[in-house]
Coordinates of N, CA and C and ligand atoms in Angstrom, one line a residue:
M1 N 24.8 163.0 102.4 CA 25.1 163.8 101.5 C 26.3 164.0 101.3
K2 N 26.9 164.4 102.7 CA 28.4 164.7 102.5 C 29.2 163.4 102.0
I3 N 28.8 162.3 102.3 CA 29.6 161.1 101.8 C 29.5 160.9 100.5
A4 N 28.2 161.1 100.0 CA 28.2 160.8 98.5 C 29.0 161.9 97.9
R5 N 29.1 163.2 98.2 CA 29.8 164.2 97.7 C 31.4 163.8 97.9
T6 N 31.7 163.2 98.9 CA 33.0 162.8 98.8 C 33.5 161.6 97.9
L7 N 32.6 160.8 97.9 CA 32.7 159.6 96.8 C 32.8 160.2 95.4
A8 N 32.0 161.0 95.0 CA 31.9 161.5 93.7 C 33.3 162.1 93.5
C9 N 33.8 163.1 94.5 CA 35.0 163.9 94.2 C 36.4 162.9 93.9
S10 N 36.0 161.5 94.9 CA 37.4 160.9 94.8 C 37.6 160.4 93.4
M11 N 36.4 160.3 93.0 CA 36.4 159.6 91.5 C 36.8 160.5 90.3
V12 N 36.7 161.8 90.8 CA 37.1 162.6 89.9 C 37.9 163.7 90.6
L13 N 38.8 163.0 91.0 CA 39.7 163.9 92.2 C 40.8 165.2 91.3
A14 N 41.2 164.8 90.4 CA 42.0 166.1 89.5 C 41.0 167.3 89.2
A15 N 40.0 167.0 89.1 CA 38.5 168.2 89.1 C 38.1 168.7 90.3
C16 N 38.3 168.0 91.2 CA 37.4 168.1 92.5 C 38.3 169.4 93.4
T17 N 37.4 170.3 93.8 CA 38.0 171.3 94.5 C 36.9 171.1 96.0
P18 N 37.6 170.5 96.8 CA 36.7 170.6 98.3 C 36.7 172.1 99.0
N19 N 35.9 172.0 99.5 CA 36.0 173.6 100.4 C 37.0 173.5 101.3
G20 N 37.4 174.4 101.9 CA 38.5 174.8 102.9 C 39.6 174.6 102.6
V21 N 40.8 174.8 103.4 CA 42.1 175.1 102.7 C 42.8 173.7 102.1
L22 N 43.0 174.1 101.0 CA 43.6 173.0 100.3 C 45.0 172.9 100.6
V23 N 45.5 171.5 100.8 CA 46.9 171.0 100.9 C 47.1 170.2 99.7
T24 N 48.2 170.5 99.0 CA 48.6 169.7 97.9 C 49.7 169.0 98.0
S25 N 50.0 167.8 97.9 CA 50.9 166.9 98.3 C 51.8 166.7 97.1
G26 N 52.7 165.9 97.2 CA 53.6 165.4 95.9 C 52.8 164.6 94.9
G27 N 51.8 163.7 95.8 CA 51.0 162.9 95.0 C 49.9 163.5 94.3
G28 N 49.5 164.6 94.7 CA 48.4 165.6 93.8 C 46.9 165.1 94.6
S29 N 47.2 164.8 96.0 CA 45.7 164.7 96.4 C 45.6 166.3 97.5
N30 N 44.2 166.8 96.9 CA 43.7 168.2 97.4 C 42.7 167.6 98.9
V31 N 43.1 167.8 99.8 CA 42.4 167.5 100.8 C 42.3 168.8 102.1
S32 N 41.2 168.8 102.7 CA 41.3 169.9 103.8 C 41.9 169.4 105.1
T33 N 42.3 168.2 105.3 CA 42.4 167.7 106.6 C 43.4 166.9 106.5
V34 N 44.5 167.0 106.9 CA 45.8 165.9 107.2 C 46.1 165.4 108.4
T35 N 45.8 164.0 108.6 CA 46.6 163.2 109.7 C 47.9 163.2 109.5
R36 N 48.9 163.7 110.6 CA 50.0 163.7 110.5 C 50.5 162.1 111.4
I37 N 51.2 161.2 110.9 CA 51.3 159.8 111.7 C 53.1 160.1 111.6
N38 N 53.5 160.2 112.8 CA 54.8 160.0 113.2 C 55.4 158.9 113.5
V39 N 56.9 158.9 112.7 CA 57.4 157.5 112.9 C 58.9 157.3 113.3
S40 N 58.9 156.4 114.2 CA 60.0 156.4 115.2 C 60.0 155.0 115.5
I41 N 61.0 154.1 115.3 CA 61.0 152.5 116.0 C 61.3 153.2 117.8
S42 N 62.1 154.1 117.9 CA 62.6 154.1 119.3 C 61.8 154.8 120.0
A43 N 60.9 155.9 119.5 CA 60.1 156.7 120.4 C 58.6 156.2 120.7
F44 N 58.2 155.4 119.8 CA 56.9 154.9 120.0 C 56.7 153.4 120.2
G45 N 56.4 152.8 121.3 CA 56.5 151.5 122.0 C 55.5 150.6 121.4
Q46 N 55.6 149.4 121.6 CA 54.8 148.6 121.0 C 53.2 148.4 121.8
T47 N 52.2 148.5 121.0 CA 51.2 148.2 121.4 C 50.3 147.0 120.8
S48 N 49.3 146.7 121.4 CA 48.3 145.5 121.1 C 47.2 146.1 120.5
T49 N 47.0 145.6 119.3 CA 45.7 145.9 118.1 C 44.8 144.9 117.7
P50 N 43.7 144.9 117.5 CA 42.8 144.1 117.2 C 43.5 143.3 115.9
A51 N 44.4 144.0 115.3 CA 45.2 143.2 114.0 C 46.4 142.5 114.4
G52 N 46.9 142.9 115.7 CA 48.4 142.5 116.5 C 49.0 143.0 116.6
L53 N 50.2 143.1 117.1 CA 50.9 143.9 117.7 C 51.6 145.1 116.6
A54 N 51.8 146.2 117.2 CA 51.9 147.4 116.5 C 52.9 148.1 117.2
L55 N 53.9 149.3 116.5 CA 55.2 149.8 116.8 C 55.5 150.7 116.2
G56 N 56.1 151.8 116.6 CA 56.9 152.6 115.9 C 56.0 153.7 115.1
F57 N 54.9 153.9 115.3 CA 54.1 154.9 114.5 C 53.4 155.8 115.7
S58 N 53.1 157.0 115.4 CA 52.2 157.5 116.3 C 51.3 158.4 115.7
P59 N 49.9 158.0 115.9 CA 49.5 157.4 116.7 C 49.7 155.9 116.0
E60 N 49.5 154.8 116.5 CA 49.6 153.4 115.9 C 48.4 153.1 115.6
V61 N 47.5 153.5 116.0 CA 46.0 153.3 115.3 C 45.4 154.4 115.3
A62 N 45.3 155.2 114.1 CA 44.8 156.4 113.9 C 43.6 156.3 113.3
N63 N 42.5 156.9 113.6 CA 40.9 157.2 113.4 C 41.1 158.4 112.4
V64 N 40.7 158.2 111.4 CA 40.6 159.3 110.2 C 39.3 159.2 109.5
T65 N 38.9 160.6 108.8 CA 37.6 160.5 107.9 C 37.9 160.5 106.5
V66 N 36.9 159.8 106.0 CA 36.7 159.6 104.6 C 36.9 161.0 103.8
G67 N 37.6 161.4 103.1 CA 37.8 162.6 102.4 C 39.2 163.3 103.1
S68 N 39.4 163.1 104.1 CA 40.9 163.7 104.6 C 42.2 162.9 104.1
G69 N 43.1 163.1 104.4 CA 44.5 162.5 104.0 C 45.2 162.5 105.2
V70 N 46.2 161.4 104.7 CA 47.2 161.0 105.9 C 48.7 161.1 105.2
Q71 N 49.6 161.6 106.3 CA 50.7 161.9 105.9 C 51.9 161.3 107.0
F72 N 53.0 160.5 106.6 CA 53.7 160.1 107.4 C 55.3 161.1 107.3
V73 N 55.6 161.3 108.7 CA 56.5 161.9 109.1 C 57.6 161.2 109.7
N74 N 58.9 161.2 109.0 CA 59.9 160.2 110.0 C 60.4 161.3 110.9
V75 N 60.4 161.0 111.7 CA 60.8 161.9 113.1 C 62.0 161.1 114.1
D76 N 62.5 159.9 113.1 CA 63.3 159.2 113.7 C 65.1 159.6 113.0
N77 N 65.9 158.8 113.8 CA 67.5 158.9 113.0 C 67.8 157.9 111.9
T78 N 66.7 157.1 111.8 CA 67.1 156.0 110.7 C 65.7 156.0 109.7
S79 N 65.9 155.4 108.5 CA 65.2 155.1 107.5 C 63.9 154.2 108.1
H80 N 62.8 154.5 107.6 CA 61.7 153.6 107.7 C 60.8 153.7 106.3
T81 N 59.6 152.9 106.3 CA 58.7 153.1 105.3 C 57.6 153.0 106.0
A82 N 56.3 153.3 105.2 CA 55.0 153.2 105.7 C 54.4 152.7 104.5
T83 N 54.1 151.2 104.4 CA 53.6 150.5 103.1 C 52.2 149.3 103.8
S84 N 51.4 149.5 102.8 CA 50.1 148.9 103.1 C 50.4 147.5 103.0
I85 N 49.3 146.8 103.9 CA 49.5 145.5 103.9 C 47.9 145.2 103.8
S86 N 47.4 144.0 102.8 CA 46.4 144.0 102.7 C 45.9 142.8 103.5
G87 N 44.3 142.7 103.8 CA 44.0 141.6 104.9 C 43.7 142.4 106.1
T88 N 43.0 141.5 107.3 CA 42.5 142.2 108.2 C 43.4 141.9 109.9
S89 N 44.5 141.2 109.4 CA 45.8 140.9 110.7 C 47.1 141.0 110.1
F90 N 47.9 141.5 110.9 CA 49.1 141.3 110.6 C 50.0 140.1 110.4
P91 N 50.5 139.7 109.0 CA 51.0 138.2 108.8 C 51.9 138.0 109.9
A92 N 52.2 136.7 110.1 CA 53.6 136.5 111.1 C 54.8 136.8 110.3
T93 N 54.7 136.6 109.1 CA 56.1 136.8 108.3 C 55.8 138.2 107.5
S94 N 56.8 139.1 107.2 CA 56.7 140.2 106.4 C 56.1 139.7 105.1
P95 N 55.1 140.5 104.5 CA 54.6 140.3 103.2 C 55.3 141.4 102.4
L96 N 55.9 142.4 102.8 CA 56.6 143.7 102.1 C 57.7 143.1 101.1
T97 N 57.6 143.6 100.2 CA 59.0 143.3 99.1 C 59.8 144.8 98.9
F98 N 60.9 144.5 98.1 CA 61.6 145.7 97.8 C 60.9 146.7 97.2
A99 N 59.7 146.9 96.7 CA 59.0 147.7 96.1 C 58.3 148.7 97.1
A100 N 58.3 148.3 98.1 CA 58.1 148.9 99.3 C 59.0 150.4 99.4
T101 N 60.5 150.0 99.2 CA 61.2 151.4 99.2 C 61.0 152.5 98.2
T102 N 59.8 152.0 97.2 CA 59.6 153.5 96.2 C 58.1 153.7 96.5
T103 N 58.0 155.2 96.6 CA 56.8 155.6 96.8 C 55.8 155.3 95.8
S104 N 54.5 154.8 96.2 CA 53.5 154.5 95.4 C 52.2 154.4 95.5
G105 N 51.2 154.9 95.0 CA 49.9 155.0 95.4 C 49.5 156.4 95.9
S106 N 48.0 156.6 96.0 CA 47.8 157.6 96.1 C 46.5 157.7 97.0
A107 N 46.0 156.8 97.1 CA 44.9 156.4 98.3 C 45.0 155.3 98.8
L108 N 44.2 155.5 100.2 CA 44.3 154.3 101.3 C 43.4 152.5 100.1
S109 N 42.7 152.9 99.9 CA 42.0 151.5 99.6 C 42.3 151.2 98.3
T110 N 43.6 151.6 97.8 CA 44.4 151.0 96.3 C 45.5 150.5 96.7
G111 N 46.0 150.9 97.9 CA 47.3 150.4 98.4 C 48.6 151.3 98.3
F112 N 49.2 151.5 99.3 CA 50.4 153.0 99.5 C 51.6 152.4 99.9
S113 N 52.8 153.1 99.3 CA 53.8 153.2 100.2 C 54.5 154.5 100.2
S114 N 55.1 154.9 101.6 CA 55.6 155.9 101.4 C 57.0 156.0 100.7
G115 N 57.6 154.7 100.4 CA 58.8 154.7 100.1 C 59.9 155.2 101.2
T116 N 61.3 154.8 100.8 CA 62.0 155.0 101.9 C 62.1 156.4 102.5
L117 N 61.8 156.6 103.7 CA 61.6 157.9 104.3 C 62.9 158.0 105.2
Q118 N 63.9 158.7 104.9 CA 65.0 159.3 105.7 C 64.7 160.0 106.8
A119 N 65.7 160.1 107.6 CA 65.4 160.8 109.0 C 64.9 162.4 108.4
G120 N 63.8 162.6 109.0 CA 63.3 163.9 108.9 C 62.5 164.1 107.7
A121 N 62.4 163.3 106.8 CA 61.2 163.1 105.4 C 59.7 162.9 105.7
S122 N 59.1 163.5 104.8 CA 57.6 163.4 104.8 C 57.4 162.7 103.7
S123 N 56.2 161.7 103.7 CA 55.8 161.2 102.7 C 54.7 162.0 101.9
P124 N 54.2 161.6 100.6 CA 53.2 162.4 100.1 C 52.0 162.4 101.2
V125 N 50.9 163.0 100.8 CA 49.6 162.9 101.4 C 48.7 162.0 100.9
F126 N 48.4 160.5 101.5 CA 47.6 159.6 100.8 C 46.1 160.2 101.4
L127 N 45.2 160.1 99.9 CA 44.0 160.2 100.2 C 43.1 159.1 101.0
V128 N 42.3 159.7 101.8 CA 41.5 158.5 102.7 C 40.0 158.3 102.0
D129 N 40.0 157.6 101.1 CA 39.1 157.4 100.0 C 37.9 156.7 100.5
K130 N 37.8 155.7 101.4 CA 36.8 154.9 101.6 C 36.8 154.5 103.0
P131 N 35.6 154.3 103.4 CA 35.6 153.6 105.1 C 36.7 152.2 104.9
G132 N 37.1 151.9 106.0 CA 37.7 150.6 106.2 C 38.7 150.7 107.1
T133 N 39.8 149.7 107.3 CA 40.8 149.4 108.4 C 41.9 149.2 107.4
Y134 N 42.8 149.8 107.7 CA 43.9 149.9 106.6 C 45.1 149.7 107.7
L135 N 45.7 148.3 106.9 CA 47.4 148.1 107.8 C 48.2 148.3 106.9
Y136 N 49.5 148.7 107.5 CA 50.7 149.2 107.0 C 51.9 148.6 107.9
G137 N 53.0 148.8 107.4 CA 54.0 148.5 108.0 C 55.4 149.0 107.5
C138 N 56.6 148.6 108.2 CA 57.7 149.1 107.7 C 58.5 147.9 107.1
F139 N 59.1 148.4 105.7 CA 59.8 147.4 105.0 C 60.8 146.9 105.9
F140 N 61.6 147.6 106.8 CA 62.9 147.5 107.2 C 62.5 146.7 108.4
H141 N 61.5 147.1 109.2 CA 61.6 146.6 111.0 C 60.1 145.8 110.6
Y142 N 59.8 145.0 109.7 CA 58.2 144.6 110.0 C 58.6 143.4 110.9
S143 N 59.6 142.7 111.1 CA 59.7 141.6 111.7 C 59.9 141.9 113.4
G144 N 60.1 143.2 113.4 CA 60.1 144.0 115.0 C 58.9 144.5 115.1
T145 N 57.6 144.2 114.3 CA 56.5 144.5 114.7 C 56.2 145.9 114.7
M146 N 57.0 146.7 113.7 CA 57.1 147.9 113.3 C 55.8 148.1 112.4
R147 N 54.5 148.3 112.6 CA 53.1 148.2 112.2 C 52.2 149.1 112.8
G148 N 51.3 149.4 111.9 CA 50.3 150.5 112.3 C 49.1 150.0 111.7
E149 N 48.2 151.0 112.2 CA 46.7 150.7 111.5 C 45.9 151.8 111.4
I150 N 45.3 152.0 110.1 CA 44.4 153.3 110.1 C 42.7 153.2 109.9
V151 N 42.0 153.4 110.8 CA 40.4 153.3 110.5 C 39.9 154.4 109.9
A152 N 39.4 154.2 108.7 CA 38.9 155.3 108.1 C 37.1 155.2 108.0
Q153 N 36.5 156.3 108.5 CA 35.1 156.1 108.8 C 34.5 157.7 108.2
Ligands
CU201 CU1 61.2 151.0 110.2

């Protein structure tokens, strides 16, 4: 029942008012819970995931709930992006284009990018709209395995 209601909400997001404390992001997502993913290429070392090597995000594999939100916060002193990658494993060479440097998308299932996050900057809150595994990476440091994964249930 809760899942059905969440799905209904995601289709009419602008008119939906979930219970609990509302968080309004620049992207307009209203969610009660936001998972913060910290971003730093120097602070968060490489780890192995089923999708391949990941690095530079904390947590590098984030477990989140459908109906909640995800926000990237750059705690580094250099710029990064968190940009969605389609598929179930990280491509050997970067699939990301310069478009990654512009903020886009509002929900995980339809693709997203934080845009270039300067030191200390936060992305919009992206809605966790559907169950699944979502891969993303940094446009600037993809070849250095700066990548992460979101598992939504
Ligand atoms: Cu980066």
